[in-house]
PDB file of C-alpha atoms and ligand atoms in Angstrom:
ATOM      1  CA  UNK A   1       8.566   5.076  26.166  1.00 39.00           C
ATOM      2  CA  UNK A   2      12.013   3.255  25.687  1.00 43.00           C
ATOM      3  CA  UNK A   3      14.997   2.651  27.868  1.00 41.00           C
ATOM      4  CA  UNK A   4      17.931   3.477  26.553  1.00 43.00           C
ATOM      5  CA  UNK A   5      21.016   1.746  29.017  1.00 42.00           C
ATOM      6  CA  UNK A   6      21.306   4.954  30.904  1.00 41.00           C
ATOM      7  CA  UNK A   7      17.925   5.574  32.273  1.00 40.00           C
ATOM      8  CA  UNK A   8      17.929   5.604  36.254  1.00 42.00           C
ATOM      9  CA  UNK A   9      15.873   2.590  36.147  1.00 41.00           C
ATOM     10  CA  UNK A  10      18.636   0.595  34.670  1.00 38.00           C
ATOM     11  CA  UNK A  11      21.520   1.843  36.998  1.00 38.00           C
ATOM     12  CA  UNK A  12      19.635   1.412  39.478  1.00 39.00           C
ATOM     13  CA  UNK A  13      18.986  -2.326  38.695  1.00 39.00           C
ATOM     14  CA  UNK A  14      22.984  -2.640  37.690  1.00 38.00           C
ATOM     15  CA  UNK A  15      24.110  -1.084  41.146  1.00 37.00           C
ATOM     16  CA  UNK A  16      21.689  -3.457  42.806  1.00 38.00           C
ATOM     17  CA  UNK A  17      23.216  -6.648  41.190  1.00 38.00           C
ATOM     18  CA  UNK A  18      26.532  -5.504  41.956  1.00 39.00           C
ATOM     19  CA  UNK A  19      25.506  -5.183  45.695  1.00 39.00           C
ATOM     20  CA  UNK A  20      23.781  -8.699  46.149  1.00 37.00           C
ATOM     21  CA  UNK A  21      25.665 -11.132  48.108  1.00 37.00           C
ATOM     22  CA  UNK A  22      27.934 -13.166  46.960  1.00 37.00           C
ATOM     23  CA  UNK A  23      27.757 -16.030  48.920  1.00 45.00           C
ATOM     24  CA  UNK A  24      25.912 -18.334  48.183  1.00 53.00           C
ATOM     25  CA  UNK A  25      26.506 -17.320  44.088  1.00 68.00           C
ATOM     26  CA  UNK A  26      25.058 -19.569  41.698  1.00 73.00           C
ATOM     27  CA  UNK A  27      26.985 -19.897  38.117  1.00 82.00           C
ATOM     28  CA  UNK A  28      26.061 -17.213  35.424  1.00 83.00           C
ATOM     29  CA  UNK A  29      26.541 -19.273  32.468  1.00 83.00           C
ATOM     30  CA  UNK A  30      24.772 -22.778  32.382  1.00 82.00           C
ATOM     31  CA  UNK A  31      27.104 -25.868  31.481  1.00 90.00           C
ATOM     32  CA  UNK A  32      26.027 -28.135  29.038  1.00 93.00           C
ATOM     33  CA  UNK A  33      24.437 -31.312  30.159  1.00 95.00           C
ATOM     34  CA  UNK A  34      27.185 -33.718  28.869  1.00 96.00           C
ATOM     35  CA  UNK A  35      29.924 -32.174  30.863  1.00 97.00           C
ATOM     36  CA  UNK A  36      28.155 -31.897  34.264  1.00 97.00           C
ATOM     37  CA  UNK A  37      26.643 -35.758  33.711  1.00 98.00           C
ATOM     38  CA  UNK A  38      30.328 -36.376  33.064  1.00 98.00           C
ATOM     39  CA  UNK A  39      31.536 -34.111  35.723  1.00 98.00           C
ATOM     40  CA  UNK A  40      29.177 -36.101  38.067  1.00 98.00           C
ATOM     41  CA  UNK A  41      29.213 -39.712  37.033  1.00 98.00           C
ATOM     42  CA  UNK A  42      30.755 -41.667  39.392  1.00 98.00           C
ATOM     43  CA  UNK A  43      29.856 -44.011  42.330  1.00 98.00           C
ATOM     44  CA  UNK A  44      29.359 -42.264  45.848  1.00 98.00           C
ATOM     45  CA  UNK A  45      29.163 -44.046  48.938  1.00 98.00           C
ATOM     46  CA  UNK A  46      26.681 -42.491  51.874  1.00 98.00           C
ATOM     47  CA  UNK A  47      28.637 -40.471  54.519  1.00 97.00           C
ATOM     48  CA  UNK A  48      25.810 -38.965  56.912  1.00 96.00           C
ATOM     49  CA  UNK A  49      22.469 -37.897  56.520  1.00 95.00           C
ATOM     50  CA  UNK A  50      20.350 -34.483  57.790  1.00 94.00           C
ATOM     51  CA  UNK A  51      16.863 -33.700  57.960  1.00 93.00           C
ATOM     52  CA  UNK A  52      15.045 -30.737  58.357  1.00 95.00           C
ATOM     53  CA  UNK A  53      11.139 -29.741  58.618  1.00 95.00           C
ATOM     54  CA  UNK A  54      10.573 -26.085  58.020  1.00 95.00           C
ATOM     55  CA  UNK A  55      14.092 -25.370  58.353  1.00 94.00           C
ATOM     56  CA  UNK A  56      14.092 -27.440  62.322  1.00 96.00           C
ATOM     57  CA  UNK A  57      16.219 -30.142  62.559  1.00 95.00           C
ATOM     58  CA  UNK A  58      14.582 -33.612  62.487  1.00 94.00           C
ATOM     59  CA  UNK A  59      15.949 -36.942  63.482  1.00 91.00           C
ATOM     60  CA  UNK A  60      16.128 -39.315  60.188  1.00 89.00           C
ATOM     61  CA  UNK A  61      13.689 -41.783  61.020  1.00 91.00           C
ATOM     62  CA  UNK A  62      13.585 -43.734  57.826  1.00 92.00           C
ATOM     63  CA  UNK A  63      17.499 -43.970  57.713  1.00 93.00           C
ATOM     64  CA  UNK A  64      18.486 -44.418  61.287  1.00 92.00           C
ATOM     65  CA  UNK A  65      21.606 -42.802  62.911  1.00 91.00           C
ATOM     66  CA  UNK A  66      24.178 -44.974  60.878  1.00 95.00           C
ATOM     67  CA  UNK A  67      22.492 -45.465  57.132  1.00 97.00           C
ATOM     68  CA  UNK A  68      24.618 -46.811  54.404  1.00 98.00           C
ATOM     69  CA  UNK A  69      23.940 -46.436  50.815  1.00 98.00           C
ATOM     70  CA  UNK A  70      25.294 -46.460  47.160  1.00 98.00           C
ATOM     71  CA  UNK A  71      24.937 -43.663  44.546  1.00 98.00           C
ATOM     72  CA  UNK A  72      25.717 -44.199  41.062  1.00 98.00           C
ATOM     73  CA  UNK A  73      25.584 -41.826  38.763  1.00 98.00           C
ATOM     74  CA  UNK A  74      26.185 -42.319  34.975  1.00 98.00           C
ATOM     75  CA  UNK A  75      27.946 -40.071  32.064  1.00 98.00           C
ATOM     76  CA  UNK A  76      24.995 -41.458  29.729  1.00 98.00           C
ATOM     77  CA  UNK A  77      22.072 -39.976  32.279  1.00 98.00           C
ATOM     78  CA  UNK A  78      21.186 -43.002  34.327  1.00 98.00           C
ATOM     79  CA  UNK A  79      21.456 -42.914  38.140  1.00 98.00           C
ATOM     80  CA  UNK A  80      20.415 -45.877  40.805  1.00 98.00           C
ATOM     81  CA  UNK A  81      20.358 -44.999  44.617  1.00 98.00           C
ATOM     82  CA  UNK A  82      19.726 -47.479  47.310  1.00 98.00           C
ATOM     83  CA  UNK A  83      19.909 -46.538  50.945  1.00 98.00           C
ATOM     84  CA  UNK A  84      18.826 -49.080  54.384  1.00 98.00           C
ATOM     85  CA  UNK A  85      19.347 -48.134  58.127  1.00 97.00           C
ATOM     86  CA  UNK A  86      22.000 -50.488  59.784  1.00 97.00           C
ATOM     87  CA  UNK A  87      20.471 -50.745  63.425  1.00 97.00           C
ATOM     88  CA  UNK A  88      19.605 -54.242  64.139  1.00 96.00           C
ATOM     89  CA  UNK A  89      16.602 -53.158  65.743  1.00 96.00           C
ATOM     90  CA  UNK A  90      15.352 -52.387  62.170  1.00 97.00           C
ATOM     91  CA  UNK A  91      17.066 -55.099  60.171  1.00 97.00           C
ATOM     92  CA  UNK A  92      15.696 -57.950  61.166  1.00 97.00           C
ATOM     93  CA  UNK A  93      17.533 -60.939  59.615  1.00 96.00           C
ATOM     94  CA  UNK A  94      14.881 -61.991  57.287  1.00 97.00           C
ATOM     95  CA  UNK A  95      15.825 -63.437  53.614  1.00 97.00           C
ATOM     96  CA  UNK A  96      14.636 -63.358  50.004  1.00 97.00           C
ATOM     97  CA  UNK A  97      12.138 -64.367  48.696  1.00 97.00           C
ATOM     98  CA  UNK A  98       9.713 -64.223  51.652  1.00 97.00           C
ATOM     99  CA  UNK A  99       9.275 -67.029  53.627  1.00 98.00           C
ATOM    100  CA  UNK A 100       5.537 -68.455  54.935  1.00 97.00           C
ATOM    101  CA  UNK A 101       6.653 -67.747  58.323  1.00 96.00           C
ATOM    102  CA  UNK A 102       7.891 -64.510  57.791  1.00 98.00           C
ATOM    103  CA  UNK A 103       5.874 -61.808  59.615  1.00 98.00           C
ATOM    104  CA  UNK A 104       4.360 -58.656  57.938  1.00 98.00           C
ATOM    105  CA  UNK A 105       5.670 -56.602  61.260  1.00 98.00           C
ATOM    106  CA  UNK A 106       9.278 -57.720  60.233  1.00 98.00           C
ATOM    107  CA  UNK A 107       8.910 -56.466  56.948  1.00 98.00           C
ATOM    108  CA  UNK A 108       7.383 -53.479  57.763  1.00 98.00           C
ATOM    109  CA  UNK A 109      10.515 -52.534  59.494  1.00 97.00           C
ATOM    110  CA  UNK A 110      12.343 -53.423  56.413  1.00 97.00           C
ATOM    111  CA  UNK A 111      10.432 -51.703  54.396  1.00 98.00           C
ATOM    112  CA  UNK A 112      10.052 -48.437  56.498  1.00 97.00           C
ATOM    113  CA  UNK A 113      13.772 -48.275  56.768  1.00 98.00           C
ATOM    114  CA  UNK A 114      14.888 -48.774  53.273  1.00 97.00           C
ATOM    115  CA  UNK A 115      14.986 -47.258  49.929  1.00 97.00           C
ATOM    116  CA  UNK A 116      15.826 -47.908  46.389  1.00 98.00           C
ATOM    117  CA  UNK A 117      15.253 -46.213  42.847  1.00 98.00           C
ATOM    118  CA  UNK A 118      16.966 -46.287  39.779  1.00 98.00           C
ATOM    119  CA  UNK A 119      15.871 -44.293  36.703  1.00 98.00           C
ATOM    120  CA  UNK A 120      17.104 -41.614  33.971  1.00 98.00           C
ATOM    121  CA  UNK A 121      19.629 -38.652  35.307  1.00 98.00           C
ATOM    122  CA  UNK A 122      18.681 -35.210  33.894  1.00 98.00           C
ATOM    123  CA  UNK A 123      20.008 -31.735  34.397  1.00 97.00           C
ATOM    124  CA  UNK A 124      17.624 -29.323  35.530  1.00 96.00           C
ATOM    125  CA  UNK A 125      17.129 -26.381  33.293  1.00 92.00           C
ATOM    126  CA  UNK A 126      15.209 -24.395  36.630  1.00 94.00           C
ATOM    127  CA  UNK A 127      18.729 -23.391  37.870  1.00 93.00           C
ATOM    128  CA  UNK A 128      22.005 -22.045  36.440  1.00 94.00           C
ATOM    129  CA  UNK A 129      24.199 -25.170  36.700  1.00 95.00           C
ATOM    130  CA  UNK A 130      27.887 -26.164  36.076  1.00 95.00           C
ATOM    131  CA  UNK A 131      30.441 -28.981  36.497  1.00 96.00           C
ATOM    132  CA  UNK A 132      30.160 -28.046  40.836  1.00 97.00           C
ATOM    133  CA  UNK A 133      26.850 -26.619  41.802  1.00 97.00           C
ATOM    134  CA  UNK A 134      23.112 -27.051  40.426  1.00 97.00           C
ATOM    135  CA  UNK A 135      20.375 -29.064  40.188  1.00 97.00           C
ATOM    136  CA  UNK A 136      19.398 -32.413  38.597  1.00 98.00           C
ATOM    137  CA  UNK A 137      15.979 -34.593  38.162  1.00 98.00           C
ATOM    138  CA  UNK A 138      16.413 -38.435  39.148  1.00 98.00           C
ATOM    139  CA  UNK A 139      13.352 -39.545  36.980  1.00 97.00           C
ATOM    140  CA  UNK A 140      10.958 -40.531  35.656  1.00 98.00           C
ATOM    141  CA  UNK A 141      11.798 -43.067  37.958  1.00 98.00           C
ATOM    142  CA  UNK A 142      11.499 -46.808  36.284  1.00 98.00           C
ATOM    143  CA  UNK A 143      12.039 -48.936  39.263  1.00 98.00           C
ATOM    144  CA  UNK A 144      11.624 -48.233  42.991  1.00 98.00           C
ATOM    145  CA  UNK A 145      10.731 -49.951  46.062  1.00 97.00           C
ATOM    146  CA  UNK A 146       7.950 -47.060  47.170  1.00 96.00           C
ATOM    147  CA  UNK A 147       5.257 -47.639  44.620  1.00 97.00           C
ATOM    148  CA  UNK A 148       4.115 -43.657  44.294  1.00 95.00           C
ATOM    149  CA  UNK A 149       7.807 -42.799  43.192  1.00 95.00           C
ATOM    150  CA  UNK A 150       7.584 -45.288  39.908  1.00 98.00           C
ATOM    151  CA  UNK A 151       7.369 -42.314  37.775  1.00 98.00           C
ATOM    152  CA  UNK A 152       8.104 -39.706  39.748  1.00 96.00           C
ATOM    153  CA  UNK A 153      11.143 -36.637  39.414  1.00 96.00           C
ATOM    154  CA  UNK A 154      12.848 -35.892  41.810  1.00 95.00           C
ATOM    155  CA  UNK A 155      14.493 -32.825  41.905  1.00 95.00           C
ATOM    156  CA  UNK A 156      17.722 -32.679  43.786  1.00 97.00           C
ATOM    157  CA  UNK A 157      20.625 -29.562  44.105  1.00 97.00           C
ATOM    158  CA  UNK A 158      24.198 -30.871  43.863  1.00 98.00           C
ATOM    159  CA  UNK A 159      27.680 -29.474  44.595  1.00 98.00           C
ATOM    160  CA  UNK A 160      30.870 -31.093  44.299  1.00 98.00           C
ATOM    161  CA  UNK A 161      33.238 -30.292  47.302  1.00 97.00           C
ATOM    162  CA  UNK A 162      36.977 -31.190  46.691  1.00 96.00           C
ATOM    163  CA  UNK A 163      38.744 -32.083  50.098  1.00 96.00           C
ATOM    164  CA  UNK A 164      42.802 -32.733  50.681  1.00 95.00           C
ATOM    165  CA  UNK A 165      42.678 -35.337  52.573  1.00 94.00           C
ATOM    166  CA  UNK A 166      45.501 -38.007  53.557  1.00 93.00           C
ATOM    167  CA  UNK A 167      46.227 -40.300  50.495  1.00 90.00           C
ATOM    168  CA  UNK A 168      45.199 -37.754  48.233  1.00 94.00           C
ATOM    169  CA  UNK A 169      42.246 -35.295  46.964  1.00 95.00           C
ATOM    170  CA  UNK A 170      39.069 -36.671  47.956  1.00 96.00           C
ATOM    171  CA  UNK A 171      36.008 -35.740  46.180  1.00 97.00           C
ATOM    172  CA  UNK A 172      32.510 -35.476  48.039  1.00 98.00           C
ATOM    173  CA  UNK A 173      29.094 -34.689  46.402  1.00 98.00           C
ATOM    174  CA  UNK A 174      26.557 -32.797  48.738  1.00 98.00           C
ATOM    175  CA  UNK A 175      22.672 -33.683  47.466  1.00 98.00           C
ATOM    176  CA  UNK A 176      19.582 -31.405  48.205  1.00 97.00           C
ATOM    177  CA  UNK A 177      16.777 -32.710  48.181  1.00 93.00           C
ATOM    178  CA  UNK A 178      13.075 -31.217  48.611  1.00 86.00           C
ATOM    179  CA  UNK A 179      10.533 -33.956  49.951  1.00 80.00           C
ATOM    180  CA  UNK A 180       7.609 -31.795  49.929  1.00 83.00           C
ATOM    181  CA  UNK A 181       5.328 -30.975  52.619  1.00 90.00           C
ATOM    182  CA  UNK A 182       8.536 -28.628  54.325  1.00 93.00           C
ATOM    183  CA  UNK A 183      10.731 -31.451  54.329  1.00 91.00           C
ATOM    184  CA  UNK A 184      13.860 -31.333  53.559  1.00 94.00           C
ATOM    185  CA  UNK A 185      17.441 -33.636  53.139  1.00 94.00           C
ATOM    186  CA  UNK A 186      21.233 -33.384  52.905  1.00 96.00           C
ATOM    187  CA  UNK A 187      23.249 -36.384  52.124  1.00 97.00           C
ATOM    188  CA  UNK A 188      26.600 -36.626  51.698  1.00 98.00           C
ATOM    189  CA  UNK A 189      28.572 -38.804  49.460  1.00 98.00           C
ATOM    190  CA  UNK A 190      31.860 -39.633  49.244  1.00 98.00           C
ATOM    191  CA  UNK A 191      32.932 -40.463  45.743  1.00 98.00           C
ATOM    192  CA  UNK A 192      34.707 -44.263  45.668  1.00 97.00           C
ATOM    193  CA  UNK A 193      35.213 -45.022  41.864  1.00 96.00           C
TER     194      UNK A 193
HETATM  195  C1  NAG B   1      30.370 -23.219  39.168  1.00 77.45           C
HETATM  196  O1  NAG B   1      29.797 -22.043  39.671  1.00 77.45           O
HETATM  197  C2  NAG B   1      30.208 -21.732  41.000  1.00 77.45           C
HETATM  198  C3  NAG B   1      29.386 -20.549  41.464  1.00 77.45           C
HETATM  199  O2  NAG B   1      29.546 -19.456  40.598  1.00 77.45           O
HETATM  200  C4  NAG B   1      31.692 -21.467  41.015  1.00 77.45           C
HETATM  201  O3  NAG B   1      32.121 -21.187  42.333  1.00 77.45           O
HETATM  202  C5  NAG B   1      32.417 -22.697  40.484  1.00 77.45           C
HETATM  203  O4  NAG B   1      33.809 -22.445  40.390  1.00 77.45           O
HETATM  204  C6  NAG B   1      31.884 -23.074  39.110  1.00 77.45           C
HETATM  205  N1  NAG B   1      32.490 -24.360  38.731  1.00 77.45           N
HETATM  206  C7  NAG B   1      33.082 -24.537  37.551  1.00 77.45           C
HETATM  207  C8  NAG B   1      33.651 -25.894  37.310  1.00 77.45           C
HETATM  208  O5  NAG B   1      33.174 -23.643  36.728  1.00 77.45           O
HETATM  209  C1  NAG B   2      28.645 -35.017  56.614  1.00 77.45           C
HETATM  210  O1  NAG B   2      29.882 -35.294  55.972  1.00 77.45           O
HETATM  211  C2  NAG B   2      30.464 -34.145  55.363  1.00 77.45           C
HETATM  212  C3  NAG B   2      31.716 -34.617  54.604  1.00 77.45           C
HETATM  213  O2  NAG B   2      32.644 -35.179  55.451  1.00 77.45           O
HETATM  214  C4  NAG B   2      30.764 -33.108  56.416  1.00 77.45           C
HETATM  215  O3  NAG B   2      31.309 -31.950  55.807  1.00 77.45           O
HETATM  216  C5  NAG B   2      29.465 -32.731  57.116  1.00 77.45           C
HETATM  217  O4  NAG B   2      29.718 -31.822  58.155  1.00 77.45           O
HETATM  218  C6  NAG B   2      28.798 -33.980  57.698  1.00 77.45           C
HETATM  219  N1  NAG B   2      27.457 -33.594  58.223  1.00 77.45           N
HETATM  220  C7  NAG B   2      26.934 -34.166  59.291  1.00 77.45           C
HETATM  221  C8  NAG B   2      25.562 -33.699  59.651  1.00 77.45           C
HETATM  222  O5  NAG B   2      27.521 -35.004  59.953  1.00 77.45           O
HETATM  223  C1  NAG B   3      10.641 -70.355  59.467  1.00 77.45           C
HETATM  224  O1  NAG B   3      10.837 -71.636  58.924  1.00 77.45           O
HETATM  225  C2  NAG B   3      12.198 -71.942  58.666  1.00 77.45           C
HETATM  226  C3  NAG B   3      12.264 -73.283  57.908  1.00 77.45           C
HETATM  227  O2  NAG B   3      11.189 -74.081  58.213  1.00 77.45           O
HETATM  228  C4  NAG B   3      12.963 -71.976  59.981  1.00 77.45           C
HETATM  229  O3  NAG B   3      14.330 -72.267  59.760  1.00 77.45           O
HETATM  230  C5  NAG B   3      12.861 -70.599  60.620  1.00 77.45           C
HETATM  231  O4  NAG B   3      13.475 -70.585  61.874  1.00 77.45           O
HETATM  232  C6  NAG B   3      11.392 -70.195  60.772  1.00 77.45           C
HETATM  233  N1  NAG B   3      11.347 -68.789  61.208  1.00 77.45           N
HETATM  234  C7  NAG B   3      10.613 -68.395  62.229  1.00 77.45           C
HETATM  235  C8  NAG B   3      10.616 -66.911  62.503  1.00 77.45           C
HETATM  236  O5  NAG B   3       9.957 -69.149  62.916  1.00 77.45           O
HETATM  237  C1  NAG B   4      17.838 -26.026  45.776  1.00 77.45           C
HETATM  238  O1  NAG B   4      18.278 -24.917  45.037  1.00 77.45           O
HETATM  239  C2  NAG B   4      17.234 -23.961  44.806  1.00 77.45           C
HETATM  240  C3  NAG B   4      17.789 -22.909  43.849  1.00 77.45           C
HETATM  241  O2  NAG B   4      19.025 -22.422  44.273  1.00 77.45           O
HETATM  242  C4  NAG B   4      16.791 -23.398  46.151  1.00 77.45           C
HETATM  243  O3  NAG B   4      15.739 -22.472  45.946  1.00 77.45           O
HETATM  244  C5  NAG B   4      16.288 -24.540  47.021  1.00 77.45           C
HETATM  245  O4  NAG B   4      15.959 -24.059  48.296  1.00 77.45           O
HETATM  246  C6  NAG B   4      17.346 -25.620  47.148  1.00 77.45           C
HETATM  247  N1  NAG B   4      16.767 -26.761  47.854  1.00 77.45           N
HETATM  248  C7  NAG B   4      17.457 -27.507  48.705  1.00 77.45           C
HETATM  249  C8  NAG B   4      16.718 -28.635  49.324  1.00 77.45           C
HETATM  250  O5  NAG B   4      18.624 -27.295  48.970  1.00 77.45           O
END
């Protein structure tokens, strides 16, 4: 049998679309990936960090309480992203290259509290996404200081917020990101140039 528009069925489904939330609504018509890589290119500097397991709040271990970090994201598709705690109980003041003396336990901390990729930007076609909200791959990764991520694609959910602030409009990007196992980020940027 065929539906014609009118069957029951198909009001049905129409008068539940029309009841769904709206809040939060993701875009109906997918932008093209040259405007939102445009939209979002930019360099973002770290505001604050969240984490969650299973939806609980988490402290950020890796990050710290007071992480700082660069974003950059590029109209061509290329993004780098390099965060590091700031306690002092974690940055121990070694320097590069590694010295004989050096110990591994210093390092450790260094490298426990630290992060850095840098690889192609993509749009994710798994979402509906615009110039503001929707979802992006960093990856295949081609550089990054945790060896399993060389490769890797990480899929993270972006959405521009636009702020008046004092001096002028202030543009902030709020990243998603799903570390598997229930875990779960939000990092704020705040866009510098
Ligand atoms: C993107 O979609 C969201 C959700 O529908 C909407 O609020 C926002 O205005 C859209 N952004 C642009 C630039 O069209
Ligand atoms: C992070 O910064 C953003 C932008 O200022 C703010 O809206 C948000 O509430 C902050 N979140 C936390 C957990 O501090
Ligand atoms: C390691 O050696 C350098 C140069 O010999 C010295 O300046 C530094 O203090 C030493 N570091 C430690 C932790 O002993
Ligand atoms: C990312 O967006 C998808 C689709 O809207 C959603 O299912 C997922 O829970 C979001 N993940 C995060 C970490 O925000």
């Amino acid at each position: 049998m065929r539906y014609s528009p009118t069957t029951p069925l198909t009001l049905l489904l129409i008068t539940l679309a029309a009841a769904l939330p709206s809040t939060p609504t993701p875009p109906t018509t997918q932008c093209t990936d040259a405007k939102i890589l445009k939209a979002l290119a930019g360099t973002y500097t770290l505001l604050n960090t969240s984490s969650t397991l299973n939806n609980t709040p988490i402290p950020d271990l890796p990050y710290g309480s007071n992480p700082v970090g660069l974003l950059i994201y590029t109209a061509t598709g290329w993004m780098s992203a390099t965060i590091t705690a700031t306690e002092p109980s974690l940055r121990p003041a070694l320097t590069f290259p590694f010295q004989p003396n050096d110990t591994d336990a210093d390092w450790a901390l260094v490298g426990k509290h630290s992060i850095g990729y840098a690889g192609p930007l993509r749009v994710s076609r798994d979402v509906v996404g615009n110039e503001t909200v929707g979802q992006l791959f960093h990856g295949p990764l081609v550089v990054a200081n945790v060896p399993t991520w060389v490769g890797a694609n990480q899929r993270r959910n972006y959405s521009v917020v636009e702020r008046e602030e004092e001096g002028g409009v202030v543009r902030y990007l709020r990243i998603g990101s799903e570390r598997g196992g229930g875990y779960r980020g939000v990092l704020w940027w705040r866009k510098v140039a």
